[in-house]
Short mmCIF file of the C-alpha atoms (twelve columns), coordinates in Angstrom:
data_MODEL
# 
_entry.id   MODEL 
# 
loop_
_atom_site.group_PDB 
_atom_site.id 
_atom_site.type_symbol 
_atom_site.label_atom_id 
_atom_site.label_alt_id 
_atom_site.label_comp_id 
_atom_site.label_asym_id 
_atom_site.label_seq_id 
_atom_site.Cartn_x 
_atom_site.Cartn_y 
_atom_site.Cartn_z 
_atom_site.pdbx_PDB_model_num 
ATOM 1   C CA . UNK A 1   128.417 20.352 81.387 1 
ATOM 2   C CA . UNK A 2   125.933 19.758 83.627 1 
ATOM 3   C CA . UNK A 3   122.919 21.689 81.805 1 
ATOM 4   C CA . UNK A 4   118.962 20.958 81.422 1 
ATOM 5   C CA . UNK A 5   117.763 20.608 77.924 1 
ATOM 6   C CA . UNK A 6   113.694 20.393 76.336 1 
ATOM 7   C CA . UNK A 7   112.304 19.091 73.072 1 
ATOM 8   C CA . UNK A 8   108.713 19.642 72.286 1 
ATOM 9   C CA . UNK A 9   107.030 18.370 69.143 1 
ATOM 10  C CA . UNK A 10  103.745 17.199 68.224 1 
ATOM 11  C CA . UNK A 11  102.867 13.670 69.738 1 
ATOM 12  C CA . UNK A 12  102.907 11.595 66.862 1 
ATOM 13  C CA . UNK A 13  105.672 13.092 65.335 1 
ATOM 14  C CA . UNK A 14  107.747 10.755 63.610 1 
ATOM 15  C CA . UNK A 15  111.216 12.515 64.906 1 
ATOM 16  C CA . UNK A 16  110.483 10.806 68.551 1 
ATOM 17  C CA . UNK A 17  110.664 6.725  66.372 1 
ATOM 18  C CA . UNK A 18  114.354 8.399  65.209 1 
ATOM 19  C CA . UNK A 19  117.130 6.507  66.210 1 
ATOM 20  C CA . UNK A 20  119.480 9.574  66.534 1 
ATOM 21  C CA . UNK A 21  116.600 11.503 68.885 1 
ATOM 22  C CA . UNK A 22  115.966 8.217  70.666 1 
ATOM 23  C CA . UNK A 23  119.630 7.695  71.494 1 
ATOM 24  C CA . UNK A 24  119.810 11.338 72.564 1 
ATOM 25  C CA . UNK A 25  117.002 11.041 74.632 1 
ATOM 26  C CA . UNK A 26  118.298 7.970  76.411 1 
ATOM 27  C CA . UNK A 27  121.760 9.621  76.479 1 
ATOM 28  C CA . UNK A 28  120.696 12.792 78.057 1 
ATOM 29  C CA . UNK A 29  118.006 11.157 80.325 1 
ATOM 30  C CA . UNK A 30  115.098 12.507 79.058 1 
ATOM 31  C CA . UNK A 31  111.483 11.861 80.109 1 
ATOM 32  C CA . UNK A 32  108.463 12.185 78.169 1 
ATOM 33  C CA . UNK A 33  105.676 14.284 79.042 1 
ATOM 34  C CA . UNK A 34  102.238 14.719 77.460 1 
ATOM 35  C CA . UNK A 35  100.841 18.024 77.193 1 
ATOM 36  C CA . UNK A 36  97.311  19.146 75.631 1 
ATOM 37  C CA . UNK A 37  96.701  22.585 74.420 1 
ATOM 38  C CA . UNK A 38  93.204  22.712 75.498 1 
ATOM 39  C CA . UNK A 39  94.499  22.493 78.710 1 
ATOM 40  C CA . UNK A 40  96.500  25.611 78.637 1 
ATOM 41  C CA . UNK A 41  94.108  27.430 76.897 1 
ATOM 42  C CA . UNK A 42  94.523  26.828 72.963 1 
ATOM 43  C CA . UNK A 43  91.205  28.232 70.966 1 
ATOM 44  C CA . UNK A 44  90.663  28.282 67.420 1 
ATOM 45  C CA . UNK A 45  90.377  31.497 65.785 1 
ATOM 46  C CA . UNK A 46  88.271  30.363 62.700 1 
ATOM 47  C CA . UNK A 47  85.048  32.381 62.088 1 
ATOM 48  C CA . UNK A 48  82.579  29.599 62.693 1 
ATOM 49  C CA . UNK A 49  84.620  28.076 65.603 1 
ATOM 50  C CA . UNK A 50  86.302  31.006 66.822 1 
ATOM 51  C CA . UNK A 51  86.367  30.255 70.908 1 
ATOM 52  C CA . UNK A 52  86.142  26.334 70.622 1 
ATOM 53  C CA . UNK A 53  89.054  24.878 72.441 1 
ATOM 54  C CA . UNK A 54  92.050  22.979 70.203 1 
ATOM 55  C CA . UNK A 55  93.803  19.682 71.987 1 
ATOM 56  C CA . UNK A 56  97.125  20.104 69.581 1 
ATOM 57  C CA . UNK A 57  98.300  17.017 71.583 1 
ATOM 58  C CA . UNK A 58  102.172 17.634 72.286 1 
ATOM 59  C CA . UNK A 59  104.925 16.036 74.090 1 
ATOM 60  C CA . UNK A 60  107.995 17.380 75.792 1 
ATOM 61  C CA . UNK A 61  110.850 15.702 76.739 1 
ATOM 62  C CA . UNK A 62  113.381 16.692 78.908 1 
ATOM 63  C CA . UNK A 63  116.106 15.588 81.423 1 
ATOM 64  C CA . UNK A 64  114.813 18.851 83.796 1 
ATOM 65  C CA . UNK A 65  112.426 17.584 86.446 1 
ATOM 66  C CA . UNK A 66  110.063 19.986 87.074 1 
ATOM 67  C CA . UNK A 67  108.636 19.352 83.645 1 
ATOM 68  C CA . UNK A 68  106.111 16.895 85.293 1 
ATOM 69  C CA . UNK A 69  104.153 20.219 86.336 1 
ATOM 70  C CA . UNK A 70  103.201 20.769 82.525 1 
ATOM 71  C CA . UNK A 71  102.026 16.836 81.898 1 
ATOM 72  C CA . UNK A 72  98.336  17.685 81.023 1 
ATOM 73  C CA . UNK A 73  95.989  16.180 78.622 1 
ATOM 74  C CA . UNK A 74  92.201  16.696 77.684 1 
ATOM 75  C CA . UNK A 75  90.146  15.340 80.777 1 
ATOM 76  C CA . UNK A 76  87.104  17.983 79.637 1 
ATOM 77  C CA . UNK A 77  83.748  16.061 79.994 1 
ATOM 78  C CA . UNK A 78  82.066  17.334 77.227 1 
ATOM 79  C CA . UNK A 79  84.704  17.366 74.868 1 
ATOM 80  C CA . UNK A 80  82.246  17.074 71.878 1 
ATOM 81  C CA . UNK A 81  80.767  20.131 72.210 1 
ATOM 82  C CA . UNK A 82  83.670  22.091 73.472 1 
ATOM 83  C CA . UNK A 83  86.705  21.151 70.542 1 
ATOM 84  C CA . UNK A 84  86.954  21.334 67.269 1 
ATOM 85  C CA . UNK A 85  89.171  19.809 65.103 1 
ATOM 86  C CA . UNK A 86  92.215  21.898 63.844 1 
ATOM 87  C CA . UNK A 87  92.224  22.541 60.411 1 
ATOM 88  C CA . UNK A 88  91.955  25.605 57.830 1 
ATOM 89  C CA . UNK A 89  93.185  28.834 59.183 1 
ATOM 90  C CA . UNK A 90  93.793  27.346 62.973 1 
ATOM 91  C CA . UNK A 91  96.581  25.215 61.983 1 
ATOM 92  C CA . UNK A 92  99.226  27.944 61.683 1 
ATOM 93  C CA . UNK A 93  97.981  29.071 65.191 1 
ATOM 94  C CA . UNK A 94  99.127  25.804 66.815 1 
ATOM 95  C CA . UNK A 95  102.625 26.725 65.935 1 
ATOM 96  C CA . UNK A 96  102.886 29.096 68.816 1 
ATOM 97  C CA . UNK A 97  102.268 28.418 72.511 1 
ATOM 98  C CA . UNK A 98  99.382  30.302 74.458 1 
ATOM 99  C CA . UNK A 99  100.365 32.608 77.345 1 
ATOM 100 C CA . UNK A 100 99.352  30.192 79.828 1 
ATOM 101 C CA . UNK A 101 101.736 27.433 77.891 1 
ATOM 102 C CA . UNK A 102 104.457 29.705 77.706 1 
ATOM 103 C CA . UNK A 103 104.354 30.521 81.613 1 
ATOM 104 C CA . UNK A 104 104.078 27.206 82.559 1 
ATOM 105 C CA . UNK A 105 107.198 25.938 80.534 1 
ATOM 106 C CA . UNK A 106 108.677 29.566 81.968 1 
ATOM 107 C CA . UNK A 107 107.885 28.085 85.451 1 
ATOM 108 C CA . UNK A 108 109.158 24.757 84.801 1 
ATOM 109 C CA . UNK A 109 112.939 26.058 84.514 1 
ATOM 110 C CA . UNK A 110 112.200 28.506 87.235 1 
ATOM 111 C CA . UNK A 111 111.508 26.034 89.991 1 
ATOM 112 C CA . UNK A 112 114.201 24.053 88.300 1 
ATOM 113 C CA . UNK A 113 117.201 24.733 90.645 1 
# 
């Protein structure tokens, strides 16, 4: 019918090797982009590392263009001393997208026309 569609998992998630998702992709015309949540603001909110950025590396795919505006991964210099690894209490908070995620994929069907 004509309509946009968007899948967004976690990079290395095993649904993107399965045949039915890979035939839908290719079906639908879907493109892969990489997104990083550092890069949209994604900080853990553990005690001793409360304020340290998270990467969460996703992807989304999706047959809607404007999608490339999202593709953003780590490029912080000092990425050592900046991340921290997500574990303990922060892995339930990269479930949900920051605000500045949540816009951009909100901008992404907006300029979609």
């Amino acid at each position: 019918a004509g309509g946009k569609v968007a899948i967004e998992w976690p990079r290395k998630c095993t649904y993107w090797n399965a045949p039915q998702v890979i035939r839908f992709m290719q079906r639908h015309n879907l493109v892969k982009f990489d997104v990083d949540g550092c890069m949209y603001n994604l900080r853990s909110q553990f005690a001793t590392t409360k304020g340290k950025l998270l990467t969460k590396p996703w992807t989304i795919a999706s047959n809607c263009d404007e999608f490339w505006r999202m593709a953003n991964t780590c490029n912080h210099a000092d990425r050592a001393q900046t991340h921290v690894r997500i574990e303990g209490a922060d892995t339930r908070l990269t479930e949900d997208y920051t605000d500045s995620m949540a816009d951009a994929i909100h901008n992404c069907w907006c300029c979609h026309g």
